[in-house]
Coordinates of C-alpha atoms and ligand atoms in Angstrom, one line a residue:
M1 CA 10.2 -0.9 -4.5
M2 CA 10.0 -4.6 -4.6
S3 CA 7.2 -4.5 -7.2
S4 CA 9.7 -3.5 -9.8
H5 CA 10.9 -7.1 -9.9
F6 CA 7.7 -8.0 -11.5
F7 CA 8.1 -6.5 -14.9
L8 CA 10.2 -9.6 -15.6
L9 CA 7.3 -11.9 -14.9
Q10 CA 7.5 -14.5 -17.6
P11 CA 3.9 -14.5 -18.8
V12 CA 4.0 -10.7 -19.2
T13 CA 5.0 -9.8 -22.7
A14 CA 4.1 -7.1 -25.2
G15 CA 0.4 -6.9 -25.5
S16 CA -0.2 -8.4 -22.0
E17 CA -2.8 -6.5 -20.1
V18 CA -2.2 -5.5 -16.5
L19 CA -4.8 -4.0 -14.2
I20 CA -3.8 -1.7 -11.3
D21 CA -5.9 0.2 -8.8
S22 CA -6.6 3.9 -9.3
E23 CA -5.1 4.7 -5.9
A24 CA -1.8 2.9 -6.5
H25 CA 1.2 4.7 -5.1
P26 CA 4.0 5.5 -7.5
G27 CA 6.0 2.7 -5.8
G28 CA 3.3 0.3 -7.0
S29 CA 2.3 1.9 -10.3
F30 CA 5.5 3.3 -11.8
P31 CA 7.1 -0.2 -12.3
W32 CA 4.1 -1.1 -14.4
I33 CA 4.1 2.3 -16.3
N34 CA 7.7 1.6 -17.0
A35 CA 6.8 -1.8 -18.3
Q36 CA 4.2 -0.1 -20.5
N37 CA 6.8 2.3 -21.9
R38 CA 9.6 -0.3 -22.3
R39 CA 8.0 -3.6 -22.9
G40 CA 4.7 -2.7 -24.5
I41 CA 2.3 -4.1 -21.9
V42 CA -1.2 -2.6 -21.8
L43 CA -1.8 -1.0 -18.5
R44 CA -5.3 0.0 -17.2
A45 CA -6.4 1.4 -13.8
F46 CA -9.7 0.4 -12.3
P47 CA -11.5 2.8 -10.0
V48 CA -11.4 2.0 -6.3
S49 CA -14.9 2.3 -4.7
W50 CA -15.2 4.0 -1.3
V51 CA -18.8 2.7 -1.0
S52 CA -18.7 -1.0 -1.5
S53 CA -16.1 -3.7 -2.3
R54 CA -18.7 -5.2 -4.7
E55 CA -18.3 -2.0 -6.8
T56 CA -14.6 -2.4 -6.9
L57 CA -14.9 -6.0 -8.0
K58 CA -17.3 -5.0 -10.7
A59 CA -14.8 -2.4 -12.0
I60 CA -12.1 -5.1 -12.1
E61 CA -14.4 -7.6 -13.9
S62 CA -15.4 -5.0 -16.5
L63 CA -11.8 -4.2 -17.4
T64 CA -10.6 -7.8 -17.5
T65 CA -10.1 -9.4 -20.9
E66 CA -8.6 -12.7 -22.2
H67 CA -5.3 -10.8 -22.4
T68 CA -5.2 -9.8 -18.7
K69 CA -2.2 -11.4 -17.2
V70 CA -1.8 -9.5 -13.9
I71 CA -4.0 -7.7 -11.4
S72 CA -2.0 -5.6 -9.0
V73 CA -3.6 -3.8 -6.1
S74 CA -2.7 -1.9 -2.9
H75 CA -3.7 -3.9 0.2
I76 CA -4.6 -0.6 1.8
T77 CA -4.6 2.4 -0.5
A78 CA -2.3 5.3 0.3
P79 CA -4.6 8.2 -0.6
T80 CA -7.8 7.1 1.2
G81 CA -6.8 4.2 3.4
T82 CA -9.3 1.9 1.6
L83 CA -8.8 -1.7 2.6
M84 CA -9.1 -3.8 -0.6
P85 CA -11.2 -7.0 -0.8
L86 CA -8.2 -9.3 -1.4
R87 CA -10.0 -12.6 -0.9
E88 CA -12.6 -11.8 -3.5
I89 CA -10.1 -10.4 -6.0
A90 CA -7.9 -13.4 -5.4
A91 CA -10.8 -15.8 -6.2
F92 CA -11.6 -13.8 -9.3
A93 CA -8.0 -13.9 -10.5
K94 CA -7.3 -17.5 -9.6
A95 CA -10.4 -18.7 -11.6
R96 CA -8.9 -17.0 -14.7
G97 CA -5.2 -17.9 -14.1
I98 CA -4.4 -14.2 -13.7
W99 CA -1.3 -13.4 -11.5
F100 CA -2.5 -11.5 -8.4
H101 CA 0.0 -9.2 -6.9
V102 CA -0.5 -7.1 -3.7
D103 CA 1.3 -4.0 -2.7
G104 CA 1.3 -4.1 1.1
A105 CA 3.5 -1.0 1.8
Q106 CA 0.7 0.6 3.9
A107 CA -0.5 -2.7 5.4
A108 CA 2.7 -4.1 6.9
G109 CA 2.5 -3.0 10.5
Q110 CA -1.0 -1.6 10.2
V111 CA -3.0 -4.9 9.9
P112 CA -2.1 -8.6 10.5
I113 CA -0.8 -10.2 7.3
D114 CA -1.2 -14.0 6.9
L115 CA 0.7 -14.9 3.8
A116 CA -0.2 -18.6 4.1
A117 CA -3.9 -17.7 4.1
L118 CA -3.5 -15.2 1.3
A119 CA -1.7 -17.9 -0.7
A120 CA -4.5 -20.3 -0.1
D121 CA -7.0 -17.6 -1.3
G122 CA -5.0 -17.2 -4.5
V123 CA -2.6 -14.3 -3.9
D124 CA 0.6 -15.0 -6.0
S125 CA 2.9 -12.3 -4.7
Y126 CA 3.0 -9.7 -1.9
A127 CA 5.5 -6.8 -1.6
A128 CA 5.9 -4.3 1.2
S129 CA 8.2 -1.6 2.5
L130 CA 9.0 -1.8 6.2
H131 CA 9.8 1.8 7.0
K132 CA 6.2 2.9 7.4
W133 CA 3.8 1.2 9.8
S134 CA 6.5 -1.4 10.8
G135 CA 8.8 1.3 12.0
A136 CA 11.9 -0.3 10.4
V137 CA 14.7 1.7 8.7
H138 CA 14.4 3.2 5.2
G139 CA 15.4 0.9 2.4
T140 CA 14.0 -2.3 3.9
G141 CA 11.1 -4.4 2.7
F142 CA 10.2 -7.8 1.4
L143 CA 8.9 -9.5 -1.6
W144 CA 7.0 -12.8 -1.1
V145 CA 6.2 -15.1 -4.0
R146 CA 4.2 -18.3 -3.9
K147 CA 6.7 -21.1 -4.0
D148 CA 5.0 -22.9 -6.9
R149 CA 5.1 -19.8 -9.1
L150 CA 8.6 -18.7 -8.3
P151 CA 10.0 -20.1 -11.6
E152 CA 7.8 -17.5 -13.5
V153 CA 9.6 -14.6 -11.8
I154 CA 12.9 -13.6 -13.4
P155 CA 14.9 -11.3 -11.2
C156 CA 15.6 -7.8 -12.6
E157 CA 19.0 -7.9 -11.0
A158 CA 21.4 -10.9 -11.1
G159 CA 24.8 -11.3 -9.5
A160 CA 26.7 -13.5 -7.1
Y161 CA 24.3 -15.9 -5.4
S162 CA 21.5 -15.7 -8.0
D163 CA 22.4 -19.1 -9.4
A164 CA 21.3 -22.6 -8.6
P165 CA 24.1 -24.8 -7.3
G166 CA 26.3 -25.6 -10.3
G167 CA 23.8 -23.7 -12.4
S168 CA 26.1 -21.2 -14.0
H169 CA 28.7 -21.7 -16.7
L170 CA 31.1 -19.2 -18.3
Y171 CA 33.7 -20.9 -20.4
P172 CA 34.0 -22.7 -22.8
G173 CA 30.9 -22.4 -24.9
T174 CA 27.9 -20.1 -24.3
P175 CA 27.8 -18.5 -20.8
R176 CA 24.6 -19.3 -19.0
L177 CA 22.8 -18.7 -15.7
E178 CA 20.2 -21.1 -14.2
Y179 CA 18.4 -19.2 -11.4
N180 CA 18.3 -20.6 -7.9
T181 CA 15.0 -22.4 -7.3
T182 CA 14.4 -20.5 -4.0
A183 CA 14.1 -16.8 -3.2
V184 CA 17.9 -16.7 -3.2
R185 CA 17.6 -16.1 -6.9
F186 CA 16.9 -12.4 -6.0
E187 CA 20.3 -12.1 -4.2
Y188 CA 22.6 -10.1 -6.5
G189 CA 25.8 -9.7 -4.6
T190 CA 27.2 -8.8 -1.3
R191 CA 25.0 -6.4 0.6
T192 CA 25.0 -4.7 4.0
M193 CA 23.3 -6.9 6.6
S194 CA 22.7 -4.2 9.1
L195 CA 19.5 -3.0 7.4
P196 CA 17.7 -6.4 7.3
V197 CA 18.9 -7.2 10.9
A198 CA 17.5 -3.9 12.1
A199 CA 14.2 -4.6 10.2
G200 CA 14.0 -7.9 12.0
A201 CA 14.3 -6.1 15.3
A202 CA 11.4 -3.8 14.3
L203 CA 9.3 -6.8 13.3
A204 CA 10.1 -8.6 16.5
K205 CA 8.8 -5.5 18.4
L206 CA 5.5 -5.6 16.5
E207 CA 5.1 -9.3 17.3
E208 CA 5.8 -8.6 20.9
L209 CA 3.0 -6.0 21.0
G210 CA 0.8 -8.2 18.9
M211 CA -0.5 -7.3 15.4
A212 CA -4.1 -8.0 16.5
V213 CA -3.7 -5.5 19.3
I214 CA -2.0 -2.8 17.1
S215 CA -4.6 -3.1 14.4
A216 CA -7.5 -3.1 16.8
R217 CA -6.3 0.0 18.5
G218 CA -5.7 1.9 15.2
H219 CA -9.0 0.8 13.8
G220 CA -10.9 1.9 17.0
L221 CA -9.2 5.3 17.0
A222 CA -9.8 5.7 13.2
T223 CA -13.5 4.8 13.7
A224 CA -13.8 7.5 16.4
L225 CA -12.1 10.0 14.1
H226 CA -14.3 9.0 11.2
S227 CA -17.5 9.5 13.3
G228 CA -16.3 12.8 14.8
L229 CA -15.4 14.2 11.4
A230 CA -18.5 13.0 9.7
A231 CA -20.6 14.9 12.3
I232 CA -19.0 18.2 11.2
P233 CA -21.2 19.6 8.4
Q234 CA -18.3 21.2 6.5
V235 CA -16.2 17.9 6.4
T236 CA -16.3 15.3 3.7
V237 CA -14.7 12.0 4.8
L238 CA -13.3 10.2 1.8
T239 CA -12.2 7.0 3.6
P240 CA -15.1 4.4 3.5
A241 CA -17.7 4.6 6.2
D242 CA -18.0 0.8 6.0
E243 CA -15.7 -0.5 8.8
S244 CA -14.7 -3.6 6.8
M245 CA -13.3 -1.3 4.1
R246 CA -10.8 0.6 6.2
A247 CA -8.1 0.1 8.8
S248 CA -6.3 2.9 10.7
M249 CA -6.1 5.8 8.2
I250 CA -8.7 8.5 7.6
T251 CA -8.7 11.0 4.7
F252 CA -10.9 14.0 4.7
K253 CA -11.4 17.5 3.3
V254 CA -13.1 20.6 4.6
Q255 CA -15.3 22.8 2.6
D256 CA -13.8 26.1 1.6
I257 CA -10.5 25.5 3.3
P258 CA -7.6 24.7 1.0
Y259 CA -5.9 21.4 1.9
D260 CA -2.5 23.0 2.2
E261 CA -3.7 25.7 4.6
L262 CA -5.5 23.1 6.7
Y263 CA -2.4 21.0 6.8
Q264 CA -0.2 23.9 8.0
F265 CA -2.9 24.8 10.6
L266 CA -3.0 21.2 12.0
M267 CA 0.8 20.8 12.0
A268 CA 1.4 24.0 13.9
E269 CA 1.1 24.8 17.6
P270 CA -1.0 24.0 19.5
Y271 CA -2.3 20.9 17.5
K272 CA 1.1 19.7 16.2
C273 CA -0.7 16.9 14.3
R274 CA 1.7 15.2 11.9
C275 CA -0.7 14.5 9.0
R276 CA -0.1 14.2 5.3
I277 CA -1.6 16.1 2.3
V278 CA -3.3 13.9 -0.3
T279 CA -3.0 15.5 -3.7
E280 CA -3.4 12.2 -5.6
L281 CA -6.3 12.1 -8.1
G282 CA -6.8 15.8 -7.3
L283 CA -8.4 14.8 -4.0
D284 CA -6.7 17.8 -2.2
A285 CA -7.4 16.3 1.2
I286 CA -5.7 15.5 4.5
R287 CA -4.8 12.0 5.8
V288 CA -4.4 11.1 9.4
S289 CA -2.8 7.8 10.5
L290 CA -3.5 6.2 13.9
H291 CA -1.0 3.7 15.4
I292 CA -0.4 1.9 18.6
F293 CA 1.3 5.0 20.1
N294 CA -1.8 7.2 19.6
F295 CA -4.5 7.9 22.2
E296 CA -8.2 9.0 22.3
R297 CA -6.8 12.5 23.1
D298 CA -5.0 12.6 19.7
V299 CA -8.4 12.0 17.9
E300 CA -9.9 14.8 20.0
N301 CA -6.9 17.0 19.1
V302 CA -7.6 16.5 15.4
L303 CA -11.3 17.2 15.8
T304 CA -10.6 20.3 17.9
G305 CA -8.1 21.5 15.3
V306 CA -10.5 21.0 12.4
K307 CA -13.3 22.8 14.2
A308 CA -10.9 25.7 15.0
A309 CA -9.8 25.9 11.4
I310 CA -13.5 26.2 10.4
A311 CA -14.2 28.8 13.0
K312 CA -11.1 30.8 11.9
Q313 CA -12.2 30.5 8.3
K314 CA -15.6 31.9 9.2
G315 CA -13.9 34.8 11.0
G316 CA -14.5 33.5 14.5
S317 CA -12.0 32.6 17.2
M318 CA -9.3 30.1 16.3
H319 CA -8.2 29.6 19.9
L320 CA -9.9 26.3 20.6
M321 CA -7.3 24.6 22.7
P322 CA -6.6 20.9 22.3
P323 CA -7.3 18.7 25.3
V324 CA -4.3 18.0 27.6
Ligands
PLP401 C1 0.8 1.6 -1.1 C2 2.3 2.1 -1.3 N1 3.1 1.4 -2.1 C3 4.4 1.7 -2.3 C4 4.9 2.8 -1.6 C5 6.4 3.1 -1.8 O1 7.2 2.5 -1.0 P1 8.8 2.6 -1.3 O2 9.2 4.0 -1.3 O3 9.4 1.8 -0.2 O4 9.0 2.0 -2.7 C6 4.1 3.5 -0.7 C7 4.7 4.7 0.0 O5 4.0 5.4 0.7 C8 2.8 3.1 -0.5 O6 2.0 3.8 0.3

C-alpha cells in the first residue's frame, strides 16, 4: 500500500541495493520488485530466523554492501507472526546511513507502536494498513516519515495540494512544482474524507481499550496456544518459541494432514475457527490470530480441533467437541 511511495526515494537509483525480509507480504515486497523491474535497483531478501533475532541480524549484515541504500522489514511477519528486532536493525542501518523502512500492516492494532521511540532508534519510515488488527475500513492506512528525511521522499502521485505555498508555476516559462515541506506533499487531489474519519473512530476505540491491554491479551492467548500445540507430537509450530520474537499470531502445521484439509476442518462446524492458510515460502501451514475479543476457550477450541483432525486422520473418532 503506502510502501509504494518509496520507490521514489531520492537516494534509490539504478544499482542501489535494497534488502527486504524473506517473509515480506506482497504489499511490502511488490513495490520493491516493481522498482527492480522498472528502475534497476538490486533487490535481495534476507532469511528471517525463527530461532533468534541475532541470526536475523547476521543475515542482514552478511547481505549489506556499500551500495545498500534501504532495509525494509515487516514489523510482524505475515506468514509466521515473527516480531522483528527493530531496535537492533535500526541501530545497524543508522550507523551506515541506510534508510530503514518498516511495514507495520500486521503490527498496527496488534502491538503498541511508539513512532517517536522508533524514530529515536533510527527508523526512517513506517507504513501500515488499518483494516487488519486496527479494525478500520478497507483502503485506510498511514505512512509516517521522519520529518528531517521527508525531503528525500518524492511522492509517486502529485496533484492539487502537493505543492508548497507559492511553490508551483505554470506559465510563462518552464512549469515547475516544489513539494510541500510537510506530509501534505502526499495529498494529490480531493478525496473522500469518510474513510479517514471512520479509521480515526477505529483508532479511538483501540486507544480506549488500551493497546497495552490488547497486546498483552493477544500475547497471553498466543503463548497458551503455542504451548498447547507444541505439546502435540504431530504438530510443528513455526512461530518462534522465544516470547520476545512473537506477538499474537501462531502458525503451525500438522504432520501428514494437508494444510488445506486442516483449514477446512477447523473452519467448519463445530470448531468454526476463522484461520488463514499460509502458502508463502511453501510453508503450507495454518495461522491463527488472537485479538482482544478472543478468550481462553478459543485457544481450547483450536487445540481440540487439531487433536480431532489428527484422530480422524488416524481413523479414530473425529467427534471431539469444543468446550462451550
Ligand atoms: C505485513 C503486511 N504488509 C502489507 C500487507 C498488505 O496490505 P494492503 O493490502 O493494505 O496493501 C499485508 C496484508 O496482509 C501484510 O500482512
